Amino acid sequence: MAENYDIYQTPLNSRYCSYEMKHLFSPRNRFSTWRKLWLWLAEAVKELGLEGISEGALKQLREHVEIKDEEFAVAAEEEKRRRHDVMAHVHAFGLVAPEAAGIIHLGATSCYVTDNADLIFLRDGLKILLPKLAIVIRKLADFAFDNKDLPCLGYTHGQPAQLVTVGKRTCLWIQDLLMDLRNIERAHDDLRFRGVKGTTGTQASFLALFAGNHEKVKKLDRLVTEKAKFSKIHPAYQISSQTYSRKVDLDVMSSLGSFGATCQRIGADIRHLAMLKEMEEPFEADQIGSSAMAYKRNPMRSERLCSLGRYLTNLPKNAVETYAAQWFERSLDDSAIRRICIPEAYLCADACLILLNNICSGLVLYPALIQRRINQELPFMATENMIMALAAKGISRQEAHEEIRVLSHQAADNVKVHGGDNDLLDRIRRTPFFQPILGQLDQLLDPKTFVGRAPEQVAEFILGEVGLLSEEQIVQMSEEELGHLEKGEVELALQKYLYEPEDAKTFQINV
């Protein structure tokens, strides 16, 4: 136990990630996957009629496919002697499966196990991430729909602008996350298996093994690919060098890096809204915001989300340069960097999704403060409506414009120079020129008249046509009628994900 405190651990592993993702890239899973690959190769070769592989040998391989604790030391000692990790594990596997020792790694090159295992990890890691991302989108969609009618100030250039709604702004985040979902799904669906290709991708060793029988070599490739659960949709690459193309790593990591940028964007918005005291991330009763300032409620989860998102966004650069640096059929300068950056990209994406799930499970709004901020700006925004209302009463548009211009500047001076409230409405009410429309002011200043189609856009985006129906209308419609309604973009994207969303518990998130 002491050594855990005496050697460095990446915080991704020790603080931020789920067990399932850490296990995926663990030494035990990696080397056990190598053993599975050796077993699948031996099984497939035997199935194709090659003699010399006994049932006893296969039985021993199956019984020891998961590497045991004591075998790590055996492999490590052999690697010191041989300076070759794959051959060290061939040796360790052979010791516990002695009847199979002579046929382990038959006809294969190191990349048969290393690259095929990596492709399995790339695939399985995306399968871990995609449902988690779907859950985050679902939670944000529920939040957006619940707040589709709640007006708030929009901001352009960091300055107050036309009103939007809380739900509409949330849909900006959701739309970007849907792009990430599609990008990661496509990266997953494009993944293939390296398969059984030999030292430079020509399958020469296996052609020799089967005495020049091309059909058996092709079938061997298919059999091992199927055993690894790469289906017809994800067959083996027909063309490879000693490795699968490092462009694959670049493709996958680019989708994760793009998701990292989305995390930064969402985290920054929440932090800004927390600064304005309009929205907060979850904050527990016993949580401490600052060691010195006891009153503080720092948005530490969103800050961490931005931090991890920034790191994730920058990781694909390693994949870009590794792919570009490859020579001909293979060079080993890809090995060390891939051992580091591929697991870290997945662990980092996993950590970001855990944070997003936690944040989205308990976003807090302060409608009174949102309304107060609207009240500070809305009188200025409503001046165009007032001018039109006066014109409808037969008053000159130019005269109305000038009257409002003067009063607006006086009110702005009261806010900026004297630190007072926006008193434009009080000035308008005291000015006889505006007497004809005083009875209309409340209507002209209703925030809901300034949000355009924002509520409808939210409903259409999330639920489609059904989102525009009242509860009474939905109750009156049959399931068949509801089924024929056009679905929203969010519903269409999430319909393949069957899950029971669970709130992320705070104790699962380390400070």
Tab-separated table of C-alpha atoms in Angstrom, residues 125-397:
chain	number	residue	atom	x	y	z
A	125	GLY	CA	-13.950	2.722	-24.977
A	126	LEU	CA	-16.294	4.515	-27.361
A	127	LYS	CA	-19.051	2.103	-26.305
A	128	ILE	CA	-18.472	3.260	-22.720
A	129	LEU	CA	-18.528	6.947	-23.657
A	130	LEU	CA	-21.515	7.069	-26.000
A	131	PRO	CA	-24.268	6.103	-23.501
A	132	LYS	CA	-22.798	8.511	-20.954
A	133	LEU	CA	-22.937	11.302	-23.520
A	134	ALA	CA	-26.521	10.350	-24.373
A	135	ILE	CA	-27.460	10.638	-20.684
A	136	VAL	CA	-25.950	14.128	-20.472
A	137	ILE	CA	-27.879	15.212	-23.570
A	138	ARG	CA	-31.105	13.772	-22.144
A	139	LYS	CA	-30.668	15.612	-18.852
A	140	LEU	CA	-29.896	18.897	-20.577
A	141	ALA	CA	-32.861	18.367	-22.898
A	142	ASP	CA	-35.177	17.926	-19.914
A	143	PHE	CA	-33.715	21.073	-18.330
A	144	ALA	CA	-34.107	23.012	-21.580
A	145	PHE	CA	-37.710	21.910	-22.069
A	146	ASP	CA	-38.630	22.774	-18.479
A	147	ASN	CA	-37.198	26.282	-18.973
A	148	LYS	CA	-38.137	26.888	-22.596
A	149	ASP	CA	-40.414	29.805	-21.594
A	150	LEU	CA	-38.114	31.468	-19.010
A	151	PRO	CA	-36.791	34.708	-20.576
A	152	CYS	CA	-33.236	35.830	-19.906
A	153	LEU	CA	-30.834	38.336	-21.366
A	154	GLY	CA	-28.964	37.267	-24.433
A	155	TYR	CA	-25.376	38.437	-24.789
A	156	THR	CA	-23.445	39.294	-27.918
A	157	HIS	CA	-19.889	40.662	-27.662
A	158	GLY	CA	-20.298	40.152	-23.916
A	159	GLN	CA	-22.948	42.887	-23.870
A	160	PRO	CA	-26.700	42.610	-23.226
A	161	ALA	CA	-28.624	41.807	-26.402
A	162	GLN	CA	-32.061	40.599	-27.511
A	163	LEU	CA	-33.775	38.349	-24.983
A	164	VAL	CA	-33.594	34.574	-25.345
A	165	THR	CA	-34.830	31.918	-22.928
A	166	VAL	CA	-32.863	29.710	-20.563
A	167	GLY	CA	-34.074	26.689	-22.515
A	168	LYS	CA	-33.013	28.182	-25.848
A	169	ARG	CA	-29.501	28.892	-24.568
A	170	THR	CA	-29.254	25.347	-23.206
A	171	CYS	CA	-30.155	24.062	-26.672
A	172	LEU	CA	-26.986	25.697	-27.986
A	173	TRP	CA	-25.035	23.336	-25.727
A	174	ILE	CA	-27.199	20.379	-26.694
A	175	GLN	CA	-26.748	21.023	-30.403
A	176	ASP	CA	-22.974	20.964	-30.006
A	177	LEU	CA	-23.157	17.781	-27.911
A	178	LEU	CA	-25.282	16.176	-30.634
A	179	MET	CA	-22.497	16.959	-33.086
A	180	ASP	CA	-20.079	15.256	-30.699
A	181	LEU	CA	-22.424	12.275	-30.415
A	182	ARG	CA	-22.558	11.930	-34.199
A	183	ASN	CA	-18.782	12.376	-34.532
A	184	ILE	CA	-18.041	9.706	-31.925
A	185	GLU	CA	-20.669	7.362	-33.364
A	186	ARG	CA	-19.125	7.723	-36.809
A	187	ALA	CA	-15.622	7.141	-35.433
A	188	HIS	CA	-16.943	3.995	-33.733
A	189	ASP	CA	-18.764	2.780	-36.831
A	190	ASP	CA	-15.700	3.375	-39.030
A	191	LEU	CA	-13.418	1.281	-36.815
A	192	ARG	CA	-12.189	-1.983	-38.282
A	193	PHE	CA	-9.916	-4.776	-37.120
A	194	ARG	CA	-6.299	-5.185	-38.211
A	195	GLY	CA	-6.791	-8.909	-38.308
A	196	VAL	CA	-4.191	-11.455	-39.397
A	197	LYS	CA	-1.805	-9.657	-41.731
A	198	GLY	CA	1.769	-10.666	-40.893
A	199	THR	CA	4.912	-8.586	-40.618
A	200	THR	CA	4.353	-6.056	-43.410
A	201	GLY	CA	0.675	-6.593	-44.115
A	202	THR	CA	1.123	-9.111	-46.949
A	203	GLN	CA	0.013	-12.214	-44.991
A	204	ALA	CA	3.096	-14.009	-46.366
A	205	SER	CA	3.717	-16.025	-43.184
A	206	PHE	CA	0.151	-17.323	-43.151
A	207	LEU	CA	0.244	-18.108	-46.838
A	208	ALA	CA	3.288	-20.251	-46.105
A	209	LEU	CA	1.516	-21.812	-43.111
A	210	PHE	CA	-1.332	-22.936	-45.368
A	211	ALA	CA	0.907	-24.019	-48.257
A	212	GLY	CA	-0.160	-21.261	-50.602
A	213	ASN	CA	-3.903	-21.619	-50.010
A	214	HIS	CA	-5.169	-18.037	-50.392
A	215	GLU	CA	-8.757	-18.890	-49.469
A	216	LYS	CA	-7.697	-20.352	-46.121
A	217	VAL	CA	-5.629	-17.254	-45.353
A	218	LYS	CA	-8.618	-15.035	-46.138
A	219	LYS	CA	-10.872	-17.209	-44.014
A	220	LEU	CA	-8.365	-17.139	-41.153
A	221	ASP	CA	-8.531	-13.337	-41.231
A	222	ARG	CA	-12.338	-13.450	-41.141
A	223	LEU	CA	-12.502	-16.024	-38.345
A	224	VAL	CA	-10.226	-14.104	-35.987
A	225	THR	CA	-12.049	-10.874	-36.815
A	226	GLU	CA	-15.383	-12.454	-35.910
A	227	LYS	CA	-13.991	-13.892	-32.676
A	228	ALA	CA	-13.005	-10.341	-31.724
A	229	LYS	CA	-16.642	-9.313	-32.332
A	230	PHE	CA	-15.872	-7.118	-35.295
A	231	SER	CA	-18.898	-7.842	-37.488
A	232	LYS	CA	-19.674	-7.378	-41.168
A	233	ILE	CA	-20.193	-3.697	-40.404
A	234	HIS	CA	-16.698	-3.605	-38.847
A	235	PRO	CA	-14.633	-6.117	-40.839
A	236	ALA	CA	-10.853	-6.245	-40.924
A	237	TYR	CA	-8.997	-3.648	-42.958
A	238	GLN	CA	-8.133	-5.159	-46.313
A	239	ILE	CA	-4.938	-3.118	-46.447
A	240	SER	CA	-2.486	-2.603	-43.609
A	241	SER	CA	1.221	-2.359	-43.093
A	242	GLN	CA	2.759	-3.951	-40.031
A	243	THR	CA	0.355	-1.710	-38.119
A	244	TYR	CA	-3.101	-0.425	-38.837
A	245	SER	CA	-2.913	3.117	-40.184
A	246	ARG	CA	-2.246	5.648	-37.432
A	247	LYS	CA	-4.784	7.803	-39.249
A	248	VAL	CA	-7.342	5.719	-37.339
A	249	ASP	CA	-6.014	7.013	-34.008
A	250	LEU	CA	-6.155	10.536	-35.399
A	251	ASP	CA	-9.759	10.072	-36.495
A	252	VAL	CA	-10.920	8.749	-33.131
A	253	MET	CA	-8.974	11.244	-31.046
A	254	SER	CA	-10.200	14.145	-33.173
A	255	SER	CA	-13.786	13.286	-32.255
A	256	LEU	CA	-12.816	13.187	-28.579
A	257	GLY	CA	-10.835	16.419	-28.863
A	258	SER	CA	-13.833	18.131	-30.431
A	259	PHE	CA	-15.939	16.975	-27.488
A	260	GLY	CA	-13.305	18.495	-25.191
A	261	ALA	CA	-13.861	21.864	-26.856
A	262	THR	CA	-17.606	21.541	-26.212
A	263	CYS	CA	-16.879	20.879	-22.540
A	264	GLN	CA	-14.872	24.087	-22.361
A	265	ARG	CA	-17.680	26.036	-23.990
A	266	ILE	CA	-20.387	24.713	-21.660
A	267	GLY	CA	-18.220	25.054	-18.572
A	268	ALA	CA	-17.346	28.649	-19.447
A	269	ASP	CA	-20.996	29.584	-19.973
A	270	ILE	CA	-21.980	28.134	-16.609
A	271	ARG	CA	-19.081	29.931	-14.922
A	272	HIS	CA	-20.136	33.247	-16.472
A	273	LEU	CA	-23.751	32.710	-15.424
A	274	ALA	CA	-22.553	31.851	-11.905
A	275	MET	CA	-20.609	35.108	-11.892
A	276	LEU	CA	-23.853	36.900	-12.800
A	277	LYS	CA	-25.636	34.858	-10.085
A	278	GLU	CA	-28.246	33.614	-12.581
A	279	MET	CA	-27.276	29.931	-12.545
A	280	GLU	CA	-25.182	27.662	-10.337
A	281	GLU	CA	-23.873	24.154	-10.546
A	282	PRO	CA	-24.807	21.810	-7.660
A	283	PHE	CA	-23.416	22.920	-4.309
A	284	GLU	CA	-23.766	20.660	-1.268
A	285	ALA	CA	-24.688	21.749	2.231
A	286	ASP	CA	-21.248	20.898	3.658
A	287	GLN	CA	-19.214	21.898	0.593
A	288	ILE	CA	-16.461	24.479	1.120
A	289	GLY	CA	-15.999	27.005	-1.656
A	290	SER	CA	-12.869	28.695	-0.366
A	291	SER	CA	-10.420	27.962	2.435
A	292	ALA	CA	-10.307	31.678	3.283
A	293	MET	CA	-13.594	33.221	2.111
A	294	ALA	CA	-16.253	31.119	3.791
A	295	TYR	CA	-19.145	32.751	1.905
A	296	LYS	CA	-17.943	31.715	-1.545
A	297	ARG	CA	-19.717	29.232	-3.848
A	298	ASN	CA	-17.077	28.639	-6.476
A	299	PRO	CA	-18.123	26.783	-9.665
A	300	MET	CA	-15.334	24.272	-9.173
A	301	ARG	CA	-16.914	21.494	-11.228
A	302	SER	CA	-17.340	23.759	-14.247
A	303	GLU	CA	-13.811	25.069	-13.769
A	304	ARG	CA	-12.503	21.509	-13.712
A	305	LEU	CA	-14.597	20.718	-16.781
A	306	CYS	CA	-12.891	23.572	-18.620
A	307	SER	CA	-9.490	22.394	-17.421
A	308	LEU	CA	-9.961	18.770	-18.479
A	309	GLY	CA	-11.680	19.846	-21.682
A	310	ARG	CA	-8.680	22.001	-22.570
A	311	TYR	CA	-6.337	19.059	-22.035
A	312	LEU	CA	-8.547	16.759	-24.092
A	313	THR	CA	-8.782	19.308	-26.904
A	314	ASN	CA	-4.997	19.402	-27.203
A	315	LEU	CA	-4.376	15.635	-27.204
A	316	PRO	CA	-5.248	15.027	-30.900
A	317	LYS	CA	-2.146	17.001	-31.893
A	318	ASN	CA	-0.102	14.009	-30.706
A	319	ALA	CA	-2.064	11.750	-33.055
A	320	VAL	CA	-1.610	14.188	-35.945
A	321	GLU	CA	2.150	14.256	-35.608
A	322	THR	CA	2.465	10.531	-34.906
A	323	TYR	CA	0.551	9.666	-38.065
A	324	ALA	CA	2.561	12.128	-40.148
A	325	ALA	CA	5.875	10.798	-38.805
A	326	GLN	CA	5.376	7.158	-39.820
A	327	TRP	CA	7.879	5.622	-42.302
A	328	PHE	CA	6.840	3.164	-45.003
A	329	GLU	CA	5.486	-0.048	-43.432
A	330	ARG	CA	6.242	0.888	-39.842
A	331	SER	CA	8.489	2.816	-37.474
A	332	LEU	CA	8.521	2.401	-33.712
A	333	ASP	CA	8.463	6.075	-32.814
A	334	ASP	CA	4.688	5.711	-32.543
A	335	SER	CA	4.816	3.281	-29.634
A	336	ALA	CA	5.628	5.285	-26.512
A	337	ILE	CA	3.452	8.271	-27.335
A	338	ARG	CA	0.456	6.067	-28.171
A	339	ARG	CA	0.797	4.241	-24.838
A	340	ILE	CA	0.292	7.618	-23.171
A	341	CYS	CA	-2.024	9.738	-25.309
A	342	ILE	CA	-4.667	7.184	-26.356
A	343	PRO	CA	-5.599	6.043	-22.826
A	344	GLU	CA	-5.407	9.633	-21.585
A	345	ALA	CA	-7.835	10.822	-24.289
A	346	TYR	CA	-10.371	8.202	-23.239
A	347	LEU	CA	-9.837	8.736	-19.514
A	348	CYS	CA	-10.135	12.491	-19.964
A	349	ALA	CA	-13.331	12.195	-22.015
A	350	ASP	CA	-14.733	9.855	-19.363
A	351	ALA	CA	-13.862	12.343	-16.604
A	352	CYS	CA	-15.550	15.164	-18.529
A	353	LEU	CA	-18.730	13.110	-18.923
A	354	ILE	CA	-18.808	12.269	-15.214
A	355	LEU	CA	-18.550	15.990	-14.456
A	356	LEU	CA	-21.179	16.947	-17.029
A	357	ASN	CA	-23.547	14.329	-15.644
A	358	ASN	CA	-23.080	15.674	-12.130
A	359	ILE	CA	-23.505	19.297	-13.174
A	360	CYS	CA	-26.571	18.615	-15.319
A	361	SER	CA	-28.178	16.608	-12.528
A	362	GLY	CA	-28.542	19.661	-10.332
A	363	LEU	CA	-28.332	22.976	-12.183
A	364	VAL	CA	-29.833	25.740	-10.052
A	365	LEU	CA	-31.577	28.795	-11.523
A	366	TYR	CA	-32.350	32.093	-9.795
A	367	PRO	CA	-35.344	33.504	-11.720
A	368	ALA	CA	-35.615	36.626	-9.562
A	369	LEU	CA	-32.051	37.645	-10.388
A	370	ILE	CA	-32.593	36.769	-14.034
A	371	GLN	CA	-35.661	39.035	-14.037
A	372	ARG	CA	-33.776	41.801	-12.233
A	373	ARG	CA	-31.117	41.799	-14.929
A	374	ILE	CA	-33.798	41.881	-17.591
A	375	ASN	CA	-35.412	44.844	-15.839
A	376	GLN	CA	-32.130	46.720	-16.007
A	377	GLU	CA	-31.938	46.400	-19.786
A	378	LEU	CA	-35.453	45.805	-21.081
A	379	PRO	CA	-36.573	49.465	-21.014
A	380	PHE	CA	-33.864	50.276	-23.568
A	381	MET	CA	-34.801	47.254	-25.698
A	382	ALA	CA	-38.493	48.211	-25.587
A	383	THR	CA	-37.970	51.711	-26.946
A	384	GLU	CA	-38.519	50.598	-30.560
A	385	ASN	CA	-41.855	49.081	-29.532
A	386	MET	CA	-42.778	52.374	-27.817
A	387	ILE	CA	-41.934	54.370	-30.939
A	388	MET	CA	-44.155	52.095	-33.031
A	389	ALA	CA	-46.981	52.357	-30.489
A	390	LEU	CA	-46.775	56.167	-30.567
A	391	ALA	CA	-46.751	56.162	-34.355
A	392	ALA	CA	-49.903	54.036	-34.292
A	393	LYS	CA	-51.514	56.846	-32.273
A	394	GLY	CA	-50.684	59.335	-35.032
A	395	ILE	CA	-47.602	60.840	-33.356
A	396	SER	CA	-44.526	61.605	-35.497
A	397	ARG	CA	-41.994	58.782	-35.475
